[in-house]
Amino acid sequence: MVSLLDILPAPTKNFEFGGHIGRKPAQDASLALQQATPESTTTAPKRTALIRRRREIPPYGHRQNWRPSHRDDFGDGGAYPECPGPQYPRGLGQGGSRAGNALATTVDENGQVAYDSVLKQGLRKDQTLYASHRDLVPRDTTGLDLSRPAPDVVEQTTERTREALEKLTSQKIAQSNPLHAATSGQFDPAAKGGPKYIRYTAAQQTVENAASGATTRIIRLHEMPTDPLEPPKFKFRKAPASSGSPPAPVLHSPQRKLTVQDQANWKI
């Protein structure tokens, strides 16, 4: 059986890839082409063997001009603090290829590149985008029946439209009105203090609201029983009186000098 090495010509040069910081792992592999000794110079051609060379790491103190560039240089340990430069032991911190926000190239029904795919990002279902010249070309109406429909067809279409609008309106009204458990017969909605059931639909559907998969919820509203012996929760403070009319003036006698006779009168 003829192998691939027998078919390929013999190599003329041997290449050895040296380590370089920032190379890819495929480029960092040091492969040496070693020429094998032929069994016979007349019958067997020259063969080559692909041998992976073992990376030699200089000992500590002799690494001034050496830089680790391959995963095999780190072995099972970490980085070399005496060797300046970026080092990624076992690929830690190197990071992989990050997926960008570039869109894939798409084509239309005619095989042309659809450049409007960028504009259609985040477009709602009820929105229509006109981004090509074909959207401005008027429609060919040849062969279309543009005559007025019969009166019975108009009446049927009007009836279907009215029923569809009534259905949508009734659904909107039912969602806005509170729902009571009148069919169960357990509670009387008109009774004072009885529970009430309200349908709640969030205006903004967030991840927290839609965690259970439900867009609407039924809320049971009832009054909590109060403990008559519970201390009051609020402290009522008397509001200060508003400023009314100014107070009446107090009439005093004019000040007089205190005499010796007055001082003697105050002594009991």
PDB file of C-alpha atoms in Angstrom, residues 86-198:
ATOM      1  CA  PRO A  86       1.903  39.999  28.429  1.00  0.00           C
ATOM      2  CA  GLN A  87       1.632  36.408  29.623  1.00  0.00           C
ATOM      3  CA  TYR A  88      -1.412  34.114  29.550  1.00  0.00           C
ATOM      4  CA  PRO A  89      -0.717  30.942  31.537  1.00  0.00           C
ATOM      5  CA  ARG A  90      -2.895  28.142  30.159  1.00  0.00           C
ATOM      6  CA  GLY A  91      -4.857  30.741  28.172  1.00  0.00           C
ATOM      7  CA  LEU A  92      -6.180  32.571  31.265  1.00  0.00           C
ATOM      8  CA  GLY A  93      -7.173  36.171  30.541  1.00  0.00           C
ATOM      9  CA  GLN A  94      -6.418  35.934  26.850  1.00  0.00           C
ATOM     10  CA  GLY A  95     -10.087  35.987  25.838  1.00  0.00           C
ATOM     11  CA  GLY A  96     -11.664  34.424  22.824  1.00  0.00           C
ATOM     12  CA  SER A  97     -13.302  35.697  19.722  1.00  0.00           C
ATOM     13  CA  ARG A  98     -16.232  37.901  20.652  1.00  0.00           C
ATOM     14  CA  ALA A  99     -19.287  37.906  18.454  1.00  0.00           C
ATOM     15  CA  GLY A 100     -19.880  41.342  17.010  1.00  0.00           C
ATOM     16  CA  ASN A 101     -23.145  43.018  16.109  1.00  0.00           C
ATOM     17  CA  ALA A 102     -22.586  42.655  12.368  1.00  0.00           C
ATOM     18  CA  LEU A 103     -25.549  41.261  10.470  1.00  0.00           C
ATOM     19  CA  ALA A 104     -25.298  38.339   8.114  1.00  0.00           C
ATOM     20  CA  THR A 105     -25.586  39.153   4.430  1.00  0.00           C
ATOM     21  CA  THR A 106     -29.005  38.239   3.065  1.00  0.00           C
ATOM     22  CA  VAL A 107     -30.406  38.285  -0.462  1.00  0.00           C
ATOM     23  CA  ASP A 108     -33.880  38.905  -1.806  1.00  0.00           C
ATOM     24  CA  GLU A 109     -35.936  36.822  -4.230  1.00  0.00           C
ATOM     25  CA  ASN A 110     -33.914  38.175  -7.184  1.00  0.00           C
ATOM     26  CA  GLY A 111     -30.540  37.256  -5.685  1.00  0.00           C
ATOM     27  CA  GLN A 112     -29.604  40.864  -4.881  1.00  0.00           C
ATOM     28  CA  VAL A 113     -28.084  41.824  -1.529  1.00  0.00           C
ATOM     29  CA  ALA A 114     -30.828  43.023   0.849  1.00  0.00           C
ATOM     30  CA  TYR A 115     -29.313  46.163   2.338  1.00  0.00           C
ATOM     31  CA  ASP A 116     -32.590  47.031   4.088  1.00  0.00           C
ATOM     32  CA  SER A 117     -31.993  44.282   6.669  1.00  0.00           C
ATOM     33  CA  VAL A 118     -30.212  46.890   8.802  1.00  0.00           C
ATOM     34  CA  LEU A 119     -33.314  49.102   8.814  1.00  0.00           C
ATOM     35  CA  LYS A 120     -35.625  46.192   9.650  1.00  0.00           C
ATOM     36  CA  GLN A 121     -33.907  45.513  12.967  1.00  0.00           C
ATOM     37  CA  GLY A 122     -36.338  46.116  15.831  1.00  0.00           C
ATOM     38  CA  LEU A 123     -39.258  46.714  13.470  1.00  0.00           C
ATOM     39  CA  ARG A 124     -42.718  45.794  14.757  1.00  0.00           C
ATOM     40  CA  LYS A 125     -44.999  43.402  12.918  1.00  0.00           C
ATOM     41  CA  ASP A 126     -47.541  46.082  12.159  1.00  0.00           C
ATOM     42  CA  GLN A 127     -44.951  48.390  10.572  1.00  0.00           C
ATOM     43  CA  THR A 128     -44.144  48.367   6.870  1.00  0.00           C
ATOM     44  CA  LEU A 129     -40.753  49.524   5.593  1.00  0.00           C
ATOM     45  CA  TYR A 130     -40.322  50.905   2.073  1.00  0.00           C
ATOM     46  CA  ALA A 131     -36.606  50.967   1.297  1.00  0.00           C
ATOM     47  CA  SER A 132     -36.307  50.145  -2.411  1.00  0.00           C
ATOM     48  CA  HIS A 133     -37.324  51.751  -5.666  1.00  0.00           C
ATOM     49  CA  ARG A 134     -39.751  48.920  -6.423  1.00  0.00           C
ATOM     50  CA  ASP A 135     -41.895  50.062  -3.497  1.00  0.00           C
ATOM     51  CA  LEU A 136     -42.509  53.387  -5.279  1.00  0.00           C
ATOM     52  CA  VAL A 137     -43.572  51.861  -8.587  1.00  0.00           C
ATOM     53  CA  PRO A 138     -47.387  51.967  -8.941  1.00  0.00           C
ATOM     54  CA  ARG A 139     -49.150  48.644  -9.018  1.00  0.00           C
ATOM     55  CA  ASP A 140     -50.313  47.273 -12.333  1.00  0.00           C
ATOM     56  CA  THR A 141     -54.116  47.120 -12.160  1.00  0.00           C
ATOM     57  CA  THR A 142     -54.702  45.495 -15.537  1.00  0.00           C
ATOM     58  CA  GLY A 143     -56.834  42.408 -15.177  1.00  0.00           C
ATOM     59  CA  LEU A 144     -58.289  43.448 -11.795  1.00  0.00           C
ATOM     60  CA  ASP A 145     -62.013  43.817 -11.260  1.00  0.00           C
ATOM     61  CA  LEU A 146     -62.518  47.374  -9.961  1.00  0.00           C
ATOM     62  CA  SER A 147     -66.314  47.479 -10.249  1.00  0.00           C
ATOM     63  CA  ARG A 148     -68.467  48.341  -7.233  1.00  0.00           C
ATOM     64  CA  PRO A 149     -69.607  45.310  -5.222  1.00  0.00           C
ATOM     65  CA  ALA A 150     -73.239  44.282  -5.033  1.00  0.00           C
ATOM     66  CA  PRO A 151     -75.424  45.643  -2.205  1.00  0.00           C
ATOM     67  CA  ASP A 152     -75.663  42.247  -0.516  1.00  0.00           C
ATOM     68  CA  VAL A 153     -71.834  41.933  -0.494  1.00  0.00           C
ATOM     69  CA  VAL A 154     -71.570  45.417   1.053  1.00  0.00           C
ATOM     70  CA  GLU A 155     -74.090  44.461   3.735  1.00  0.00           C
ATOM     71  CA  GLN A 156     -72.259  41.230   4.567  1.00  0.00           C
ATOM     72  CA  THR A 157     -68.916  43.023   4.796  1.00  0.00           C
ATOM     73  CA  THR A 158     -70.437  45.717   7.012  1.00  0.00           C
ATOM     74  CA  GLU A 159     -71.919  43.086   9.321  1.00  0.00           C
ATOM     75  CA  ARG A 160     -68.609  41.232   9.639  1.00  0.00           C
ATOM     76  CA  THR A 161     -66.795  44.481  10.384  1.00  0.00           C
ATOM     77  CA  ARG A 162     -69.360  45.458  13.023  1.00  0.00           C
ATOM     78  CA  GLU A 163     -69.091  42.070  14.745  1.00  0.00           C
ATOM     79  CA  ALA A 164     -65.287  42.247  14.745  1.00  0.00           C
ATOM     80  CA  LEU A 165     -65.316  45.767  16.250  1.00  0.00           C
ATOM     81  CA  GLU A 166     -67.872  44.747  18.889  1.00  0.00           C
ATOM     82  CA  LYS A 167     -65.719  41.776  19.850  1.00  0.00           C
ATOM     83  CA  LEU A 168     -62.642  43.958  20.278  1.00  0.00           C
ATOM     84  CA  THR A 169     -64.602  46.577  22.224  1.00  0.00           C
ATOM     85  CA  SER A 170     -66.163  44.021  24.559  1.00  0.00           C
ATOM     86  CA  GLN A 171     -62.750  42.516  25.289  1.00  0.00           C
ATOM     87  CA  LYS A 172     -61.305  45.932  26.153  1.00  0.00           C
ATOM     88  CA  ILE A 173     -64.250  46.750  28.429  1.00  0.00           C
ATOM     89  CA  ALA A 174     -64.056  43.365  30.139  1.00  0.00           C
ATOM     90  CA  GLN A 175     -60.359  43.846  30.859  1.00  0.00           C
ATOM     91  CA  SER A 176     -60.919  47.291  32.407  1.00  0.00           C
ATOM     92  CA  ASN A 177     -63.873  46.311  34.625  1.00  0.00           C
ATOM     93  CA  PRO A 178     -63.299  44.456  37.917  1.00  0.00           C
ATOM     94  CA  LEU A 179     -64.255  40.808  38.025  1.00  0.00           C
ATOM     95  CA  HIS A 180     -66.251  39.410  40.967  1.00  0.00           C
ATOM     96  CA  ALA A 181     -66.669  35.863  42.139  1.00  0.00           C
ATOM     97  CA  ALA A 182     -70.454  36.015  41.728  1.00  0.00           C
ATOM     98  CA  THR A 183     -70.667  32.676  39.965  1.00  0.00           C
ATOM     99  CA  SER A 184     -69.158  30.772  42.902  1.00  0.00           C
ATOM    100  CA  GLY A 185     -71.885  31.914  45.326  1.00  0.00           C
ATOM    101  CA  GLN A 186     -69.444  32.087  48.253  1.00  0.00           C
ATOM    102  CA  PHE A 187     -69.279  35.856  48.592  1.00  0.00           C
ATOM    103  CA  ASP A 188     -71.689  38.651  47.947  1.00  0.00           C
ATOM    104  CA  PRO A 189     -69.910  41.450  46.070  1.00  0.00           C
ATOM    105  CA  ALA A 190     -72.502  44.000  47.184  1.00  0.00           C
ATOM    106  CA  ALA A 191     -72.088  43.119  50.870  1.00  0.00           C
ATOM    107  CA  LYS A 192     -69.967  45.487  52.930  1.00  0.00           C
ATOM    108  CA  GLY A 193     -66.548  44.107  53.647  1.00  0.00           C
ATOM    109  CA  GLY A 194     -66.843  41.288  51.102  1.00  0.00           C
ATOM    110  CA  PRO A 195     -63.822  40.480  48.923  1.00  0.00           C
ATOM    111  CA  LYS A 196     -63.514  41.901  45.424  1.00  0.00           C
ATOM    112  CA  TYR A 197     -61.619  40.465  42.485  1.00  0.00           C
ATOM    113  CA  ILE A 198     -59.786  42.796  40.113  1.00  0.00           C
TER     114      ILE A 198
END
